[in-house]
mmCIF file with all atom_site columns, C-alpha atoms in Angstrom:
data_model
loop_
_atom_site.group_PDB
_atom_site.id
_atom_site.type_symbol
_atom_site.label_atom_id
_atom_site.label_alt_id
_atom_site.label_comp_id
_atom_site.label_asym_id
_atom_site.label_entity_id
_atom_site.label_seq_id
_atom_site.pdbx_PDB_ins_code
_atom_site.Cartn_x
_atom_site.Cartn_y
_atom_site.Cartn_z
_atom_site.occupancy
_atom_site.B_iso_or_equiv
_atom_site.pdbx_formal_charge
_atom_site.auth_seq_id
_atom_site.auth_comp_id
_atom_site.auth_asym_id
_atom_site.auth_atom_id
_atom_site.pdbx_PDB_model_num
ATOM 1  C CA . UNK A 1 1  ? 3.715  -4.301  -9.473  1.00 64.00 ? 228 UNK A CA 1
ATOM 2  C CA . UNK A 1 2  ? 7.005  -5.847  -10.449 1.00 61.00 ? 229 UNK A CA 1
ATOM 3  C CA . UNK A 1 3  ? 5.380  -7.307  -13.587 1.00 65.00 ? 230 UNK A CA 1
ATOM 4  C CA . UNK A 1 4  ? 4.145  -3.891  -14.648 1.00 73.00 ? 231 UNK A CA 1
ATOM 5  C CA . UNK A 1 5  ? 0.480  -4.680  -14.354 1.00 86.00 ? 232 UNK A CA 1
ATOM 6  C CA . UNK A 1 6  ? -0.958 -2.212  -11.821 1.00 92.00 ? 233 UNK A CA 1
ATOM 7  C CA . UNK A 1 7  ? -4.473 -3.654  -12.118 1.00 91.00 ? 234 UNK A CA 1
ATOM 8  C CA . UNK A 1 8  ? -3.261 -7.160  -11.313 1.00 92.00 ? 235 UNK A CA 1
ATOM 9  C CA . UNK A 1 9  ? -1.298 -5.811  -8.398  1.00 92.00 ? 236 UNK A CA 1
ATOM 10 C CA . UNK A 1 10 ? -4.403 -4.019  -7.166  1.00 95.00 ? 237 UNK A CA 1
ATOM 11 C CA . UNK A 1 11 ? -6.382 -7.231  -7.358  1.00 95.00 ? 238 UNK A CA 1
ATOM 12 C CA . UNK A 1 12 ? -3.711 -9.231  -5.519  1.00 95.00 ? 239 UNK A CA 1
ATOM 13 C CA . UNK A 1 13 ? -3.484 -6.627  -2.743  1.00 97.00 ? 240 UNK A CA 1
ATOM 14 C CA . UNK A 1 14 ? -7.247 -6.453  -2.418  1.00 97.00 ? 241 UNK A CA 1
ATOM 15 C CA . UNK A 1 15 ? -7.476 -10.245 -2.034  1.00 98.00 ? 242 UNK A CA 1
ATOM 16 C CA . UNK A 1 16 ? -4.701 -10.192 0.538   1.00 97.00 ? 243 UNK A CA 1
ATOM 17 C CA . UNK A 1 17 ? -6.544 -7.501  2.564   1.00 98.00 ? 244 UNK A CA 1
ATOM 18 C CA . UNK A 1 18 ? -9.734 -9.576  2.476   1.00 98.00 ? 245 UNK A CA 1
ATOM 19 C CA . UNK A 1 19 ? -7.726 -12.491 3.998   1.00 98.00 ? 246 UNK A CA 1
ATOM 20 C CA . UNK A 1 20 ? -5.857 -10.429 6.561   1.00 98.00 ? 247 UNK A CA 1
ATOM 21 C CA . UNK A 1 21 ? -6.964 -6.803  6.916   1.00 97.00 ? 248 UNK A CA 1
ATOM 22 C CA . UNK A 1 22 ? -4.427 -6.258  9.672   1.00 97.00 ? 249 UNK A CA 1
ATOM 23 C CA . UNK A 1 23 ? -1.354 -7.095  7.598   1.00 98.00 ? 250 UNK A CA 1
ATOM 24 C CA . UNK A 1 24 ? 0.483  -3.763  7.410   1.00 98.00 ? 251 UNK A CA 1
ATOM 25 C CA . UNK A 1 25 ? 2.804  -4.801  4.634   1.00 97.00 ? 252 UNK A CA 1
ATOM 26 C CA . UNK A 1 26 ? -0.133 -4.914  2.200   1.00 98.00 ? 253 UNK A CA 1
ATOM 27 C CA . UNK A 1 27 ? -1.065 -1.352  3.075   1.00 98.00 ? 254 UNK A CA 1
ATOM 28 C CA . UNK A 1 28 ? 2.507  -0.325  2.361   1.00 98.00 ? 255 UNK A CA 1
ATOM 29 C CA . UNK A 1 29 ? 2.327  -1.950  -1.035  1.00 97.00 ? 256 UNK A CA 1
ATOM 30 C CA . UNK A 1 30 ? -1.002 -0.349  -1.743  1.00 98.00 ? 257 UNK A CA 1
ATOM 31 C CA . UNK A 1 31 ? 0.463  3.005   -0.804  1.00 98.00 ? 258 UNK A CA 1
ATOM 32 C CA . UNK A 1 32 ? 3.156  2.506   -3.416  1.00 96.00 ? 259 UNK A CA 1
ATOM 33 C CA . UNK A 1 33 ? 0.575  1.400   -5.923  1.00 96.00 ? 260 UNK A CA 1
ATOM 34 C CA . UNK A 1 34 ? -1.511 4.480   -5.241  1.00 97.00 ? 261 UNK A CA 1
ATOM 35 C CA . UNK A 1 35 ? 1.538  6.661   -5.676  1.00 96.00 ? 262 UNK A CA 1
ATOM 36 C CA . UNK A 1 36 ? 2.191  4.990   -9.052  1.00 93.00 ? 263 UNK A CA 1
ATOM 37 C CA . UNK A 1 37 ? -1.430 5.741   -10.012 1.00 94.00 ? 264 UNK A CA 1
ATOM 38 C CA . UNK A 1 38 ? -1.028 9.422   -9.094  1.00 96.00 ? 265 UNK A CA 1
ATOM 39 C CA . UNK A 1 39 ? -3.279 9.169   -6.080  1.00 97.00 ? 266 UNK A CA 1
ATOM 40 C CA . UNK A 1 40 ? -1.175 10.881  -3.384  1.00 97.00 ? 267 UNK A CA 1
ATOM 41 C CA . UNK A 1 41 ? -3.925 11.267  -0.771  1.00 98.00 ? 268 UNK A CA 1
ATOM 42 C CA . UNK A 1 42 ? -4.701 7.556   -0.893  1.00 98.00 ? 269 UNK A CA 1
ATOM 43 C CA . UNK A 1 43 ? -0.977 6.723   -0.780  1.00 98.00 ? 270 UNK A CA 1
ATOM 44 C CA . UNK A 1 44 ? -0.569 8.831   2.367   1.00 98.00 ? 271 UNK A CA 1
ATOM 45 C CA . UNK A 1 45 ? -3.636 7.262   4.007   1.00 98.00 ? 272 UNK A CA 1
ATOM 46 C CA . UNK A 1 46 ? -2.385 3.746   3.323   1.00 98.00 ? 273 UNK A CA 1
ATOM 47 C CA . UNK A 1 47 ? 1.088  4.581   4.483   1.00 98.00 ? 274 UNK A CA 1
ATOM 48 C CA . UNK A 1 48 ? -0.311 5.939   7.785   1.00 98.00 ? 275 UNK A CA 1
ATOM 49 C CA . UNK A 1 49 ? -2.403 2.784   8.142   1.00 98.00 ? 276 UNK A CA 1
ATOM 50 C CA . UNK A 1 50 ? 0.613  0.606   7.495   1.00 98.00 ? 277 UNK A CA 1
ATOM 51 C CA . UNK A 1 51 ? 2.537  2.428   10.333  1.00 98.00 ? 278 UNK A CA 1
ATOM 52 C CA . UNK A 1 52 ? -0.493 2.008   12.632  1.00 98.00 ? 279 UNK A CA 1
ATOM 53 C CA . UNK A 1 53 ? -0.204 -1.736  11.993  1.00 98.00 ? 280 UNK A CA 1
ATOM 54 C CA . UNK A 1 54 ? 3.516  -1.972  12.880  1.00 97.00 ? 281 UNK A CA 1
ATOM 55 C CA . UNK A 1 55 ? 5.368  -1.007  9.716   1.00 98.00 ? 282 UNK A CA 1
ATOM 56 C CA . UNK A 1 56 ? 8.434  1.104   10.665  1.00 98.00 ? 283 UNK A CA 1
ATOM 57 C CA . UNK A 1 57 ? 7.974  4.807   9.979   1.00 98.00 ? 284 UNK A CA 1
ATOM 58 C CA . UNK A 1 58 ? 11.286 4.872   8.016   1.00 98.00 ? 285 UNK A CA 1
ATOM 59 C CA . UNK A 1 59 ? 9.727  2.523   5.432   1.00 97.00 ? 286 UNK A CA 1
ATOM 60 C CA . UNK A 1 60 ? 6.406  4.312   5.062   1.00 97.00 ? 287 UNK A CA 1
ATOM 61 C CA . UNK A 1 61 ? 7.645  7.893   5.306   1.00 97.00 ? 288 UNK A CA 1
ATOM 62 C CA . UNK A 1 62 ? 8.653  8.319   1.585   1.00 96.00 ? 289 UNK A CA 1
ATOM 63 C CA . UNK A 1 63 ? 4.979  7.572   0.738   1.00 96.00 ? 290 UNK A CA 1
ATOM 64 C CA . UNK A 1 64 ? 3.512  10.108  3.125   1.00 93.00 ? 291 UNK A CA 1
#
């Protein structure tokens, strides 16, 4: 996402989730990516999943 290529970011996150689907940080990143893609429902769902995996609510709340 930092490079500006949302499709590359999506691919990287997807690969990471294949390796470790319980890594909450990746769901938080995907929530941000979904927000940038104007997909608010998906962003909220990913933010909630991130919290369920241990990400502090204060970090995920802006994406909900």
